[in-house]
Tab-separated table of C-alpha atoms and ligand atoms in Angstrom:
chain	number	residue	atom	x	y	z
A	1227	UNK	CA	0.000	0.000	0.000
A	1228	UNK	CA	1.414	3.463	-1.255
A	1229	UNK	CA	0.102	6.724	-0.466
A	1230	UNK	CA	-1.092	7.497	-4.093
A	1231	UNK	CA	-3.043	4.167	-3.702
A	1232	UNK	CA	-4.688	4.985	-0.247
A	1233	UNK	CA	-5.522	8.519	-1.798
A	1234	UNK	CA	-7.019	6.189	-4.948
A	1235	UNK	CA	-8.993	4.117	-2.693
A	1236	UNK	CA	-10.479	6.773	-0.717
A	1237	UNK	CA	-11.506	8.334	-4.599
A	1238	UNK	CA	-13.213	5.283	-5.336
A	1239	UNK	CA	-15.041	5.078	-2.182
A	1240	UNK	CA	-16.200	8.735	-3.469
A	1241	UNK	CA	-17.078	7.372	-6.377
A	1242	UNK	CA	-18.874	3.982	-5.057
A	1243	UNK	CA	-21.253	5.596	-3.088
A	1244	UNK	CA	-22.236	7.975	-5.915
A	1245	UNK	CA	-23.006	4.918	-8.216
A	1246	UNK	CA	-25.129	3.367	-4.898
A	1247	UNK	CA	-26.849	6.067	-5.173
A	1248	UNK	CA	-28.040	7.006	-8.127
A	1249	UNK	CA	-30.404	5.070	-8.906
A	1250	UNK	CA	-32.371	5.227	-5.793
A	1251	UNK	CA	-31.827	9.499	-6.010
A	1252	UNK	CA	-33.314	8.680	-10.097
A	1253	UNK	CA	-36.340	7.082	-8.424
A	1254	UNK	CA	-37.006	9.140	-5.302
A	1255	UNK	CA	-37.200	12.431	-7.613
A	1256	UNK	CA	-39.930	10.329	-9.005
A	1257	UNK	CA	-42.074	9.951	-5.738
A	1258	UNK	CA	-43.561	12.549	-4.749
A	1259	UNK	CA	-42.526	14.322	-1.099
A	1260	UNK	CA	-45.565	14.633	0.777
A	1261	UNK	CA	-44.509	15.668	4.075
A	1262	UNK	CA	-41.167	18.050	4.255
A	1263	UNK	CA	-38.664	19.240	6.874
A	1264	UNK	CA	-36.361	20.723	4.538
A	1265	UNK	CA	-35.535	24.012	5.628
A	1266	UNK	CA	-32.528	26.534	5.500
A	1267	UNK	CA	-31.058	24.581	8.357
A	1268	UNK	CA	-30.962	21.274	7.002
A	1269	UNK	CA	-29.222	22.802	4.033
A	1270	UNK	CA	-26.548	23.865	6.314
A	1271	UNK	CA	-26.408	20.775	7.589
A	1272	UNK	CA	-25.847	19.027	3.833
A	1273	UNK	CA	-23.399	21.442	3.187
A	1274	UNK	CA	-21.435	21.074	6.000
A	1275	UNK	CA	-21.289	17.407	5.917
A	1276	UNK	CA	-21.142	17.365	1.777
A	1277	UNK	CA	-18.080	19.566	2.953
A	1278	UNK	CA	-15.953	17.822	5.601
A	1279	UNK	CA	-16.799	14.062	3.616
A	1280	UNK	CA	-16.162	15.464	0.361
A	1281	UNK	CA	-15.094	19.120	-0.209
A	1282	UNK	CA	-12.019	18.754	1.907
A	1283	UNK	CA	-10.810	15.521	1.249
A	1284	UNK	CA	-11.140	15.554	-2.555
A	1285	UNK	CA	-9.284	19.230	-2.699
A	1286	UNK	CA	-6.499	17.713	-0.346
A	1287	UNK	CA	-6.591	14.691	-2.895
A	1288	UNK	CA	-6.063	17.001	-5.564
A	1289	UNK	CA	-3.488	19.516	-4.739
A	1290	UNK	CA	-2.108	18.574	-1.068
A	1291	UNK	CA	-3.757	20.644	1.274
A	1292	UNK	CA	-3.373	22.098	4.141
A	1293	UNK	CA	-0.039	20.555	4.143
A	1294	UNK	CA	0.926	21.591	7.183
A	1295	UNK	CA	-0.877	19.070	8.646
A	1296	UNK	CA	0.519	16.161	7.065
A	1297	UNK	CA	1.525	13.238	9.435
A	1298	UNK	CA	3.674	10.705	7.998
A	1299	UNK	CA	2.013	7.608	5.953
A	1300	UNK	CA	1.582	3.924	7.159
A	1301	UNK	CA	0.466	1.202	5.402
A	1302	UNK	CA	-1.388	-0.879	8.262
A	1303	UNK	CA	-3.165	2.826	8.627
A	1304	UNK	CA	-4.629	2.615	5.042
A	1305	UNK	CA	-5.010	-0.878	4.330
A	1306	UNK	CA	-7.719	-0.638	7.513
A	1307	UNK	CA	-8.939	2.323	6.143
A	1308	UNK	CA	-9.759	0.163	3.078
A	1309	UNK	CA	-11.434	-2.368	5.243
A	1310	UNK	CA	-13.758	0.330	6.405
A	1311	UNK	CA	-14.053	1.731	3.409
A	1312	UNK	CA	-15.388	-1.355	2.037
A	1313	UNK	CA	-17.651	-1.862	4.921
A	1314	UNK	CA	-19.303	1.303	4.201
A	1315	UNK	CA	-20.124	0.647	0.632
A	1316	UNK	CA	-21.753	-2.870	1.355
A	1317	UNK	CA	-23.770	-0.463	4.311
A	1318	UNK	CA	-24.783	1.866	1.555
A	1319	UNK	CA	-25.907	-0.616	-0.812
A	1320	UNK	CA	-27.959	-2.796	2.104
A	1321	UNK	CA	-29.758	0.334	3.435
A	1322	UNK	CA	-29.831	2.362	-0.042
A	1323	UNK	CA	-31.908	-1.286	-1.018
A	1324	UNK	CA	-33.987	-1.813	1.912
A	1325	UNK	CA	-35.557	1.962	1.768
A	1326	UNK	CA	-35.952	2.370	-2.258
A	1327	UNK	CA	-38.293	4.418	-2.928
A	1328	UNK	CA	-38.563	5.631	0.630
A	1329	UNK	CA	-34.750	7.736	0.686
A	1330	UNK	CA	-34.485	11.233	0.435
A	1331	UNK	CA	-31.260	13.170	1.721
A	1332	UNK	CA	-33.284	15.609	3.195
A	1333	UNK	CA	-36.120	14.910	6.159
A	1334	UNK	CA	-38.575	14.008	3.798
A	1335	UNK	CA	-41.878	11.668	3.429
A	1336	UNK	CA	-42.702	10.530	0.127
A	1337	UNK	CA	-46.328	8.883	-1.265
A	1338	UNK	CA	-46.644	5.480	0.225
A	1339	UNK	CA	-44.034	6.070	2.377
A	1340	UNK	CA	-43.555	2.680	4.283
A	1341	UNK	CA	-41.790	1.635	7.637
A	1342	UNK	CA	-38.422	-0.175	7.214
A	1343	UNK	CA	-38.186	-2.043	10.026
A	1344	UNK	CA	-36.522	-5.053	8.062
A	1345	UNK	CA	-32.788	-6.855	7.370
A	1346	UNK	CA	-30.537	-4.184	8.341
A	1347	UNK	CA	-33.186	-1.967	9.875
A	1348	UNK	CA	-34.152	-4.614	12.175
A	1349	UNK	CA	-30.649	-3.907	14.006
A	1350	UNK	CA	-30.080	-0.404	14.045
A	1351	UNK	CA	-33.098	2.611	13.144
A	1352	UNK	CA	-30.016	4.922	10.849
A	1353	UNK	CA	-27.983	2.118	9.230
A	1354	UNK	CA	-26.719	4.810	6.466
A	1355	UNK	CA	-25.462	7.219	9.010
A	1356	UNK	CA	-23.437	4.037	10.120
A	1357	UNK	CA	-22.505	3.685	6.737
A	1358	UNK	CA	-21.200	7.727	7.006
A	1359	UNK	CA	-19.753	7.450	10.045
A	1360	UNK	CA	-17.737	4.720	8.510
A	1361	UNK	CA	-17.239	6.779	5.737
A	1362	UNK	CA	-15.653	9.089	7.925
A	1363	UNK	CA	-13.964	6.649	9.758
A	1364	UNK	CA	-12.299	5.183	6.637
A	1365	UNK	CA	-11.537	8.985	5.304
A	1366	UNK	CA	-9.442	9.927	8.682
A	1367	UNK	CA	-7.309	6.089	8.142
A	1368	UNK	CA	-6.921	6.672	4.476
A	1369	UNK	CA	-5.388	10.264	4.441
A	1370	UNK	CA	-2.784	10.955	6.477
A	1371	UNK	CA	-3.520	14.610	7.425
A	1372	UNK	CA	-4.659	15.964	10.855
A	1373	UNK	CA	-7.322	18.363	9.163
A	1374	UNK	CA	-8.720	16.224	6.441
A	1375	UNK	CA	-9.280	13.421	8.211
A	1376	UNK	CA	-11.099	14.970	11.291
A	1377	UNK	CA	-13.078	16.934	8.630
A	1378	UNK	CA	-15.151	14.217	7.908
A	1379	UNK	CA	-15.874	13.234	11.518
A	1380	UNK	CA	-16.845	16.838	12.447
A	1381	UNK	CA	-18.980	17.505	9.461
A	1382	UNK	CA	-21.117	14.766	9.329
A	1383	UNK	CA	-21.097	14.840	13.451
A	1384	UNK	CA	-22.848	17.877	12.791
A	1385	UNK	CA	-25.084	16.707	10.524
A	1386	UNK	CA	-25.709	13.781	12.541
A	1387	UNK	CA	-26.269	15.069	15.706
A	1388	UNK	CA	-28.324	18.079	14.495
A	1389	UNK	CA	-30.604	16.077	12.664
A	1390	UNK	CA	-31.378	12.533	14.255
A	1391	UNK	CA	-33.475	13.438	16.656
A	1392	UNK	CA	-35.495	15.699	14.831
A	1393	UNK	CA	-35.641	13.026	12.112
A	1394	UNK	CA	-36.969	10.280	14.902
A	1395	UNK	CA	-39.815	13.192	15.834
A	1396	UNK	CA	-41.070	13.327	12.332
A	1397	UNK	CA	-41.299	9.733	11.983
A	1398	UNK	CA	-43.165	9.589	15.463
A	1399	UNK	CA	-45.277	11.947	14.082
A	1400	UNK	CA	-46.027	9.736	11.261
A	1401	UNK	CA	-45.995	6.043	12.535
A	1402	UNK	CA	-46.545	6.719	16.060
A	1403	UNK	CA	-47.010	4.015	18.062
A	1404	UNK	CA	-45.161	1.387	15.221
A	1405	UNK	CA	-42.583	4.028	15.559
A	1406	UNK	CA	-42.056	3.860	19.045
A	1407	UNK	CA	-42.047	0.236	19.313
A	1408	UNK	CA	-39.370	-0.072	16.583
A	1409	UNK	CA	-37.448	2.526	18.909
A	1410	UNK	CA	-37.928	0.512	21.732
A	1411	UNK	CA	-36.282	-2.531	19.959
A	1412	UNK	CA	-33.575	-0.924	18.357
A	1413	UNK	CA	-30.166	1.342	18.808
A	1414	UNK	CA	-29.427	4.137	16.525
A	1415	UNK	CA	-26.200	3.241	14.787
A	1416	UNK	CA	-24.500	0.839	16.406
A	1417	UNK	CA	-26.040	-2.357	17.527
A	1418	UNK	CA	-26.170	-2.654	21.855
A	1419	UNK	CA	-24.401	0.481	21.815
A	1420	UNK	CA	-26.078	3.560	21.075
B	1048	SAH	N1	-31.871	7.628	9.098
B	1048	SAH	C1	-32.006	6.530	8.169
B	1048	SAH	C2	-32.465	6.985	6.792
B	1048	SAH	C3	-31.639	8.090	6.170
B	1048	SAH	S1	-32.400	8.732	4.694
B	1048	SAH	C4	-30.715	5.766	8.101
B	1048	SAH	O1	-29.694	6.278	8.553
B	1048	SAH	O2	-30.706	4.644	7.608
B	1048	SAH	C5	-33.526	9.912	5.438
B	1048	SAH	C6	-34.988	9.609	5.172
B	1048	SAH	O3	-35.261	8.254	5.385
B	1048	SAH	C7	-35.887	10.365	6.124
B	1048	SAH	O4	-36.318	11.525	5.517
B	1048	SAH	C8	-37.063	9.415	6.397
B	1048	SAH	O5	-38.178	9.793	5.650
B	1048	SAH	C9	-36.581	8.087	5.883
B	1048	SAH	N2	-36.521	7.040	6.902
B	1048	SAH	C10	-35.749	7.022	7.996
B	1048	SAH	N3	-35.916	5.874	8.688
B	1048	SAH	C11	-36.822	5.150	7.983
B	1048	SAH	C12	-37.427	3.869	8.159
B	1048	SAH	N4	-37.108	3.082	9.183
B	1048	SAH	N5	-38.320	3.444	7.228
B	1048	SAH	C13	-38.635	4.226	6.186
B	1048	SAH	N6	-38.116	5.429	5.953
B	1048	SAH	C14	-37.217	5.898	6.841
């Protein structure tokens, strides 16, 4: 393992999760939202996170920086930041699958919104903000740079934080008492955890 491939690998996780998701983005601009939180804060909260997993990283992929905080590179490092790397994609593609039509980036319902309760909801209620927080996770092993790689834990620890338990009202609001007894049987990210 090289630098220039752990700086590869952490591209094609990029570019993984983009082909994930596609499809499912293709077909959720399809349903119709019928019930919206989307609001000027939850755009700050994309943008942040779309900037500490992405903006950041990709730049220091690009041209280097900041390179003042450059720590030196080692291979055991990256090769488990591949391992979580991959771990994330097969995430993304289990959750991105067991929601379909139901995903939207934002706090959004959509016409015949349904429950997932299911496979890898049955364990934890946000499986894809595992699957980010791995993300992250995999993006602080792969690059060895102070700023980058806390940049993704900070920006979508703001995202996460800020929206999850507004996220768990709305669906309250919406499956009540099937919501809270899904609650009741599961953690949020991480199974017997939290
Ligand atoms: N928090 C979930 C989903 C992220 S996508 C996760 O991390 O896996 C965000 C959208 O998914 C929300 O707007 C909500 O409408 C929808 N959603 C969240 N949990 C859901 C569930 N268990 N079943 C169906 N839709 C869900």
């Amino acid at each position: 393992m090289t630098f220039t491939l752990a700086q590869a690998a952490f591209v094609l996780l990029v570019v993984g999760w983009y082909v994930i998701r596609f499809p499912y983005a293709r077909r959720a601009r399809r349903t119709p939202v019928v019930r919206s939180a989307r609001g000027p804060r939850e755009i700050a909260l994309l943008l942040v996170s779309l900037s500490g997993l992405g903006l950041v990283p990709l730049l220091y992929v690009a041209t280097g920086f900041p390179q003042f905080a450059e720590y030196p590179f080692r291979p055991v490092q990256a090769w488990l930041g591949v391992l979580v790397a991959l771990a994330s994609l097969v995430m993304f593609h289990l959750t991105h699958r067991a929601l379909s039509h139901n995903w939207s980036i934002s706090l959004e319902l959509r016409e015949r919104h349904m429950l997932v309760t299911e496979g890898i909801y049955g364990r934890v209620r946000h499986p894809m903000y595992t699957a980010f927080w791995l993300w992250a996770v995999a993006q602080e092993l792969l690059l060895p740079n102070w700023v980058v790689g806390f940049a993704g834990l900070v920006g979508f620890g703001i995202l996460f934080f800020g929206r999850v338990a507004r996220e768990e009202r709305m669906m309250l609001e919406s499956f009540g008492g099937e919501y809270r007894a899904y609650m009741s049987r599961t953690y949020r990210i991480i199974p017997l955890v939290y």
